[in-house]
Coordinates of C-alpha atoms in Angstrom, one line a residue:
Chain J
M173 CA 0.0 0.5 -0.3
A174 CA 1.6 3.3 -1.3
D175 CA 1.4 6.8 0.4
G176 CA -1.6 8.9 -0.2
T177 CA -4.4 11.0 1.8
I178 CA -7.7 9.9 3.5
T179 CA -10.4 12.1 4.8
I180 CA -11.8 12.8 8.3
D181 CA -14.9 14.1 8.9
G182 CA -14.4 16.1 5.2
Q183 CA -11.4 16.9 5.7
T184 CA -8.0 15.6 3.3
V185 CA -5.0 14.0 6.0
P186 CA -2.2 12.6 4.2
F187 CA -0.6 9.1 5.1
T188 CA 2.3 7.0 4.6
E189 CA 2.8 3.5 3.6
G190 CA 1.9 1.3 7.1
Q191 CA 0.2 3.9 9.0
T192 CA -2.9 3.5 10.7
I193 CA -5.6 5.7 11.0
M194 CA -5.0 7.1 14.4
Q195 CA -0.9 7.8 13.2
A196 CA -2.1 9.8 9.9
A197 CA -4.5 11.9 12.3
E198 CA -1.9 12.6 14.7
A199 CA 0.2 13.5 12.4
A200 CA -1.9 16.1 10.9
G201 CA -3.0 17.2 14.5
V202 CA -6.6 15.8 14.0
Y203 CA -7.9 14.3 17.2
I204 CA -9.6 10.9 17.7
A205 CA -10.8 9.5 21.0
H206 CA -8.3 7.1 22.5
L207 CA -7.2 5.6 26.0
C208 CA -5.4 2.5 25.0
H209 CA -3.4 4.2 21.8
H210 CA -0.3 5.8 22.4
P211 CA 2.2 6.4 19.9
E212 CA 5.6 5.4 21.3
F213 CA 3.4 1.3 21.5
R214 CA 2.3 -1.4 19.5
P215 CA -1.6 -0.6 18.7
H216 CA -3.8 -2.8 21.3
G217 CA -6.8 -2.2 19.7
S218 CA -9.0 -3.3 23.1
C219 CA -10.5 0.1 24.4
K220 CA -12.5 0.6 21.0
L221 CA -12.9 4.5 22.0
C222 CA -11.2 5.7 18.5
T223 CA -13.7 3.5 17.5
V224 CA -14.6 5.6 13.3
K225 CA -16.6 5.1 10.6
A226 CA -14.3 4.0 7.9
G227 CA -15.7 3.4 4.4
G228 CA -19.2 3.0 6.4
R229 CA -18.0 0.4 8.8
H230 CA -17.3 0.7 12.0
V231 CA -13.2 0.2 12.9
A232 CA -10.6 0.8 15.4
A233 CA -8.4 4.0 14.3
C234 CA -5.7 2.8 15.9
T235 CA -5.2 -0.6 14.3
A236 CA -7.3 0.1 11.3
P237 CA -4.6 0.9 8.2
A238 CA -5.2 4.2 6.2
S239 CA -5.9 3.8 2.9
D240 CA -6.1 6.2 -0.3
G241 CA -9.6 7.9 -0.7
L242 CA -11.0 6.1 2.5
E243 CA -13.2 8.9 4.2
V244 CA -13.4 8.8 7.9
E245 CA -16.4 9.7 10.0
N246 CA -15.2 11.0 13.4
E247 CA -16.7 13.3 15.4
S248 CA -20.7 12.4 14.3
E249 CA -23.6 12.2 16.7
E250 CA -23.6 8.5 16.5
L251 CA -20.2 7.8 17.2
A252 CA -19.9 10.7 20.3
A253 CA -23.3 8.4 21.8
G254 CA -20.8 5.3 21.2
R255 CA -18.2 6.5 22.9
R256 CA -19.9 7.5 25.4
A257 CA -21.5 4.6 26.4
L258 CA -18.2 2.5 25.9
L259 CA -16.9 5.3 28.8
Q260 CA -19.8 4.8 30.9
L261 CA -19.3 1.0 30.8
L262 CA -15.3 1.8 31.8
F263 CA -16.8 3.5 34.8
V264 CA -19.3 1.0 36.3
E265 CA -17.3 -2.2 35.4
G266 CA -14.3 -0.4 37.7
N267 CA -14.6 1.6 41.0
H268 CA -13.7 5.1 40.0
Y269 CA -13.7 7.2 43.0
C270 CA -12.6 10.7 41.2
P271 CA -13.6 12.4 44.4
F272 CA -10.8 11.5 46.1
C273 CA -8.4 9.6 43.7
E274 CA -5.2 11.5 43.0
R275 CA -5.0 11.3 38.9
S276 CA -8.6 13.2 39.2
G277 CA -8.0 16.4 36.4
N278 CA -5.3 14.6 35.2
C279 CA -7.1 11.4 34.6
Q280 CA -7.5 10.6 30.5
L281 CA -10.9 8.6 31.4
Q282 CA -12.3 11.8 33.4
A283 CA -11.0 13.6 30.5
L284 CA -12.7 11.7 27.4
A285 CA -16.0 11.4 29.8
Y286 CA -16.1 15.6 29.9
R287 CA -15.5 15.6 26.5
Y288 CA -18.5 13.4 25.8
G289 CA -20.7 14.7 28.2
M290 CA -21.0 11.7 30.4
V291 CA -22.9 13.3 33.9
E292 CA -23.9 9.5 34.8
P293 CA -22.9 6.0 34.3
H294 CA -26.0 5.0 33.0
F295 CA -25.4 1.1 33.8
P296 CA -25.6 -0.6 37.4
H297 CA -22.6 -0.2 39.0
F298 CA -20.6 -3.4 39.4
Y299 CA -18.6 -2.3 42.5
P300 CA -16.0 -5.3 42.2
Q301 CA -14.0 -6.3 44.5
R302 CA -10.0 -6.0 43.5
E303 CA -6.9 -6.1 45.2
V304 CA -4.8 -3.4 46.2
D305 CA -1.1 -4.1 45.9
A306 CA 0.6 -1.8 48.7
S307 CA 3.9 -3.2 48.8
H308 CA 5.7 -1.4 46.9
P309 CA 8.2 1.3 48.6
D310 CA 7.8 4.0 44.8
V311 CA 4.4 2.9 43.5
V312 CA 1.0 1.6 44.6
L313 CA -1.2 -0.4 42.1
E314 CA -4.6 0.3 42.6
R315 CA -6.6 -1.7 40.4
N316 CA -9.9 -0.4 41.4
R317 CA -8.5 1.9 38.7
C318 CA -7.3 -0.6 35.9
I319 CA -8.9 -0.2 32.8
L320 CA -7.1 -3.0 31.0
C321 CA -5.2 -0.5 28.5
A322 CA -2.2 -2.5 28.9
L323 CA 0.0 0.4 28.4
C324 CA 2.0 -0.4 31.5
V325 CA 2.6 -4.3 30.3
R326 CA 3.5 -2.5 26.9
A327 CA 6.3 -0.4 28.5
S328 CA 7.5 -2.8 31.3
R329 CA 8.3 -5.4 28.5
D330 CA 8.7 -3.3 25.7
V331 CA 10.5 0.0 26.7
D332 CA 11.9 -0.7 30.4
G333 CA 13.2 -4.5 29.2
K334 CA 11.7 -6.1 32.4
H335 CA 7.6 -7.2 31.7
V336 CA 6.6 -6.3 35.2
F337 CA 2.7 -6.3 34.3
D338 CA 0.7 -8.7 32.6
I339 CA -3.1 -9.4 31.7
V340 CA -4.6 -12.5 33.1
G341 CA -7.9 -13.6 32.5
R342 CA -10.5 -13.6 29.7
G343 CA -13.3 -11.4 29.8
I344 CA -14.6 -9.9 33.1
H345 CA -12.0 -11.9 35.1
A346 CA -9.4 -10.4 33.0
R347 CA -7.1 -8.1 35.7
L348 CA -3.9 -6.7 35.7
A349 CA -1.1 -9.0 37.1
V350 CA 2.2 -8.5 38.5
N351 CA 4.7 -10.8 37.1
S352 CA 6.8 -11.6 40.1
A353 CA 6.5 -15.3 41.9
S354 CA 4.6 -13.5 45.0
G355 CA 2.4 -11.8 42.6
R356 CA 3.9 -8.7 45.2
L357 CA 5.1 -5.5 43.4
A358 CA 7.7 -5.5 46.0
D359 CA 9.2 -8.5 44.6
T360 CA 9.3 -7.1 41.2
D361 CA 12.6 -4.7 40.0
L362 CA 10.4 -1.9 39.1
A363 CA 11.7 1.3 39.8
P364 CA 11.1 4.9 39.7
G365 CA 12.2 6.1 36.6
D366 CA 11.0 3.1 34.6
R367 CA 8.3 4.1 31.6
A368 CA 5.7 1.7 32.7
L369 CA 4.9 4.5 36.1
E370 CA 4.3 7.0 33.5
V371 CA 2.0 5.7 30.9
C372 CA -1.0 4.8 32.9
P373 CA -4.4 7.1 31.7
V374 CA -5.8 6.5 35.2
G375 CA -5.2 6.5 38.5
A376 CA -4.2 2.7 38.5
I377 CA -0.4 3.5 38.7
I378 CA 0.1 5.9 41.4
V379 CA 4.2 6.9 42.5
R380 CA 4.0 7.6 46.1
G381 CA 4.6 11.3 47.3
R382 CA 3.3 12.9 44.1
G383 CA -0.6 12.7 44.9
F384 CA -2.6 16.5 44.9
A385 CA 0.5 18.4 44.0
V386 CA -1.1 20.3 41.3
P387 CA -3.8 22.6 43.1
I388 CA -7.4 21.7 41.6
G389 CA -8.2 24.4 39.3
E390 CA -4.7 24.3 37.6
R391 CA -5.0 20.3 36.0
L392 CA -4.5 19.5 32.8
Y393 CA -8.1 18.9 32.0
D394 CA -9.8 21.4 34.8
H395 CA -10.3 24.0 31.7
R396 CA -9.3 22.9 28.4
P397 CA -11.1 19.5 27.2
I398 CA -8.6 16.6 26.1
N399 CA -9.2 16.7 22.7
E400 CA -7.7 20.2 22.6
I401 CA -4.6 19.3 24.5
G402 CA -4.4 15.6 23.6
N403 CA -3.8 12.6 25.8
R404 CA -1.0 13.9 28.2
V405 CA 0.8 13.1 31.6
P406 CA 1.5 16.5 33.5
E407 CA 4.6 17.3 33.4
S408 CA 4.0 17.0 37.6
E409 CA 4.2 12.4 37.0
Q410 CA 7.2 12.4 34.7
Chain O
M251 CA -48.0 33.8 39.0
S252 CA -47.6 30.9 42.1
K253 CA -43.9 30.3 43.1
I254 CA -42.4 27.3 42.2
R255 CA -41.7 24.4 45.3
I256 CA -38.4 22.8 45.6
A257 CA -37.7 20.4 48.0
T258 CA -34.0 19.4 48.5
T259 CA -33.0 15.9 50.6
S260 CA -29.7 14.5 51.9
L261 CA -29.5 10.3 51.9
A262 CA -26.2 8.7 52.4
G263 CA -24.5 12.6 51.5
C264 CA -22.6 14.2 53.8
F265 CA -24.5 18.1 53.6
G266 CA -21.6 19.0 51.2
C267 CA -23.9 19.4 48.1
H268 CA -26.5 21.5 50.1
M269 CA -23.8 23.9 51.5
S270 CA -23.0 24.2 47.5
I271 CA -26.4 25.0 47.2
L272 CA -26.2 28.1 50.0
D273 CA -22.7 28.9 47.5
I274 CA -25.3 30.0 44.8
D275 CA -24.9 33.1 47.6
E276 CA -26.9 36.1 46.5
K277 CA -28.6 33.9 43.9
L278 CA -30.5 32.9 46.4
F279 CA -32.3 35.7 46.8
D280 CA -33.1 35.6 42.8
L281 CA -34.4 32.1 43.9
A282 CA -36.1 33.3 46.3
A283 CA -38.2 35.7 44.5
V284 CA -39.6 32.7 41.9
A285 CA -39.2 29.7 44.7
E286 CA -40.4 28.4 48.1
F287 CA -38.9 25.7 49.7
D288 CA -41.0 22.4 50.7
R289 CA -39.2 19.5 52.3
S290 CA -35.7 20.6 53.1
P291 CA -33.1 21.0 55.4
I292 CA -33.7 24.4 54.8
T293 CA -37.0 24.7 56.1
D294 CA -37.0 21.8 58.1
I295 CA -40.6 20.2 56.7
K296 CA -40.3 16.7 57.5
Q297 CA -43.0 15.4 54.8
C298 CA -42.4 16.2 50.9
G299 CA -45.5 18.2 49.7
P300 CA -46.0 18.3 45.4
C301 CA -43.3 20.4 44.1
D302 CA -41.8 21.1 41.2
I303 CA -38.5 20.4 41.6
G304 CA -36.5 17.5 44.0
I305 CA -32.9 17.9 44.6
V306 CA -31.7 14.4 46.1
E307 CA -28.0 14.7 47.5
G308 CA -26.3 11.6 48.7
G309 CA -27.0 7.7 47.6
V310 CA -29.2 5.2 49.4
C311 CA -27.6 3.0 51.9
N312 CA -30.6 2.2 54.1
A313 CA -34.6 1.8 54.3
E314 CA -35.2 5.0 55.1
N315 CA -33.2 6.3 52.3
V316 CA -35.5 4.4 50.1
E317 CA -39.0 5.4 51.6
V318 CA -37.3 9.8 51.0
L319 CA -36.5 9.0 47.8
R320 CA -39.6 7.2 46.4
E321 CA -41.5 9.8 48.7
F322 CA -39.6 12.5 46.1
R323 CA -40.1 10.8 43.3
R324 CA -43.9 10.8 44.0
H325 CA -44.3 14.3 44.8
C326 CA -41.8 16.3 42.4
K327 CA -42.2 16.4 38.5
V328 CA -38.4 16.9 38.2
L329 CA -36.2 15.3 40.3
I330 CA -32.8 15.8 39.9
A331 CA -29.4 13.6 41.2
C332 CA -27.2 16.1 43.1
G333 CA -23.5 15.1 43.5
A334 CA -21.2 11.8 43.4
C335 CA -22.6 10.1 46.1
A336 CA -26.1 10.6 44.6
I337 CA -24.3 9.5 41.1
T338 CA -22.4 6.8 41.9
G339 CA -22.9 6.1 45.5
G340 CA -19.5 7.8 46.6
I341 CA -17.4 7.4 49.7
P342 CA -20.2 5.3 51.4
A343 CA -20.5 3.0 48.8
L344 CA -17.1 2.1 49.9
R345 CA -18.4 -0.4 52.2
N346 CA -19.6 -2.3 48.9
G347 CA -16.7 -4.6 48.9
V348 CA -17.3 -5.9 52.7
P349 CA -20.0 -7.7 53.7
L350 CA -22.2 -5.7 56.0
V351 CA -22.2 -7.9 58.7
E352 CA -18.2 -7.2 59.4
C353 CA -18.8 -3.5 58.6
M354 CA -20.9 -3.4 61.7
A355 CA -18.5 -5.5 64.0
E356 CA -15.8 -3.4 62.7
A357 CA -17.7 -0.2 63.8
Y358 CA -19.3 -1.3 66.8
L359 CA -17.2 -4.6 68.4
D360 CA -13.4 -5.1 66.7
G361 CA -12.7 -1.4 66.0
I362 CA -9.3 0.2 66.8
G363 CA -10.5 2.6 69.9
T364 CA -14.1 0.6 70.4
E365 CA -15.6 0.7 73.7
N366 CA -18.8 -1.7 73.7
P367 CA -18.9 -3.2 77.1
S368 CA -22.4 -5.2 75.9
R369 CA -21.1 -6.2 72.8
T370 CA -24.4 -5.7 71.2
V371 CA -24.8 -3.6 67.5
P372 CA -27.5 -0.8 67.6
N373 CA -30.9 -2.6 67.0
D374 CA -33.5 -0.1 67.9
P375 CA -36.7 -0.6 65.6
E376 CA -36.2 2.9 64.9
L377 CA -32.6 2.6 63.6
P378 CA -33.4 2.7 59.9
L379 CA -32.1 -0.5 58.5
L380 CA -28.9 -1.0 56.5
L381 CA -28.9 -2.4 52.7
N382 CA -26.1 -4.9 52.1
R383 CA -25.2 -2.4 49.7
V384 CA -25.3 1.2 49.0
H385 CA -26.8 1.8 45.7
P386 CA -27.1 5.3 43.2
I387 CA -30.5 6.7 43.2
Q388 CA -30.5 6.2 39.6
E389 CA -30.8 2.6 40.3
V390 CA -34.1 3.1 42.8
V391 CA -35.9 5.6 41.0
R392 CA -36.6 7.6 37.4
I393 CA -34.0 10.5 37.5
D394 CA -34.3 13.2 35.5
H395 CA -31.1 15.5 35.3
F396 CA -27.7 15.2 37.3
L397 CA -25.3 17.1 38.4
P398 CA -22.0 15.5 38.8
G399 CA -19.2 16.7 41.6
C400 CA -17.7 16.1 44.9
P401 CA -20.0 18.8 45.3
P402 CA -21.3 20.3 42.3
P403 CA -20.2 23.7 42.2
A404 CA -22.4 26.5 42.9
E405 CA -22.5 27.7 39.7
A406 CA -23.9 24.0 38.1
I407 CA -26.2 24.0 40.5
W408 CA -27.8 27.4 39.5
Q409 CA -27.3 26.9 35.9
A410 CA -29.6 23.9 36.3
I411 CA -32.1 25.6 38.5
S412 CA -32.7 28.7 36.0
D413 CA -32.4 26.4 32.9
L414 CA -35.2 24.7 34.3
L415 CA -36.7 28.1 35.3
A416 CA -35.9 28.9 31.8
G417 CA -38.1 25.7 30.5
R418 CA -34.8 24.9 29.3
E419 CA -33.0 21.5 29.3
P420 CA -30.0 21.5 32.1
T421 CA -26.9 21.7 30.5
L422 CA -23.6 22.4 31.9
S423 CA -20.4 23.7 30.3
Y424 CA -17.1 22.3 30.4
T425 CA -16.0 23.7 33.5
Q426 CA -19.4 23.3 35.3
L427 CA -19.4 19.3 34.5
H428 CA -16.6 17.5 37.1
Y429 CA -16.6 14.3 39.0
D430 CA -14.5 15.5 41.7

């Protein structure tokens, strides 16, 4: 497949051979909602928030290749409603208590829910029971907030070369596991400075001593929506 | 024109949302010009009569909460879920991961610093029975509008009330919508 152009909501966007719709959009500065995608890592295609309509079909923009002349629909009412429903499912599936979460205001899940005007979870809450791993001196793993995006899995395996995390189990039983004999974070070689600690889009991986460093009103997504500033980790957490 | 009637209540909440209602400050005068309060901590009226707007803070944690919430739904044309606890269960829902019996034992029998020589858990018939789990209010009755936040900012509360007074669908701006 050679270079060419696609259109996203009518805007012409060039792509180079091998690029996905998401990569072409990012290069052109067009925002497509996402949580599990990160430009530095191989696509995972699991959160489905980047679902767009390409050539009339629903595809995940982070895994679907761009092809010449492809017409992509991104910000339609229909897709927004679908994304809002996905976000509501993510919220009720975990235990997301924004009022006391360290990542609140800098959280990409929360920011996308704001962006799509989610005012209530719509679905009945699961209130699942999930384990918190506070064994590590520098890091807390808060599985209640994990959305299984696998960014920490990819960062630890592909960048840090440590393979500290993995996702085990299937369907509703899937959970973020720690790759040590005891299953505890303290028994891994996870260390401050690891890339895996800087990619969590929600508040599942918390580095100790940093919580609430930035006051309400000055956080990343307090005043501007995520489609304007992108999926970012604030400087205070790098 | 007769004044519209507003009722408010706090179920399993901390009254923080009510503090935020009071935080509309001088707009309370604008509100008092067109509305009067029915059942509310502001009036101390104990039973809700026919109302135009009901504002409910807090989730549902016991039998009394269920009764009050149903009373509000019966009497209020428009019911607003106000704040994180009403919408998600909030902090009280943290007990949802712990069996009720263990919660009571921790609170009344075994908790650090607990002094309870009779070793009994309060069981007076006047005490509302706790539910096994704390529920968001939309899992119990139909809710018309939602105001997220812990608490929702006063501007968001005023926005919703003034939208309703003007006959509009309440719409929150980006900075008025937050979950914390």
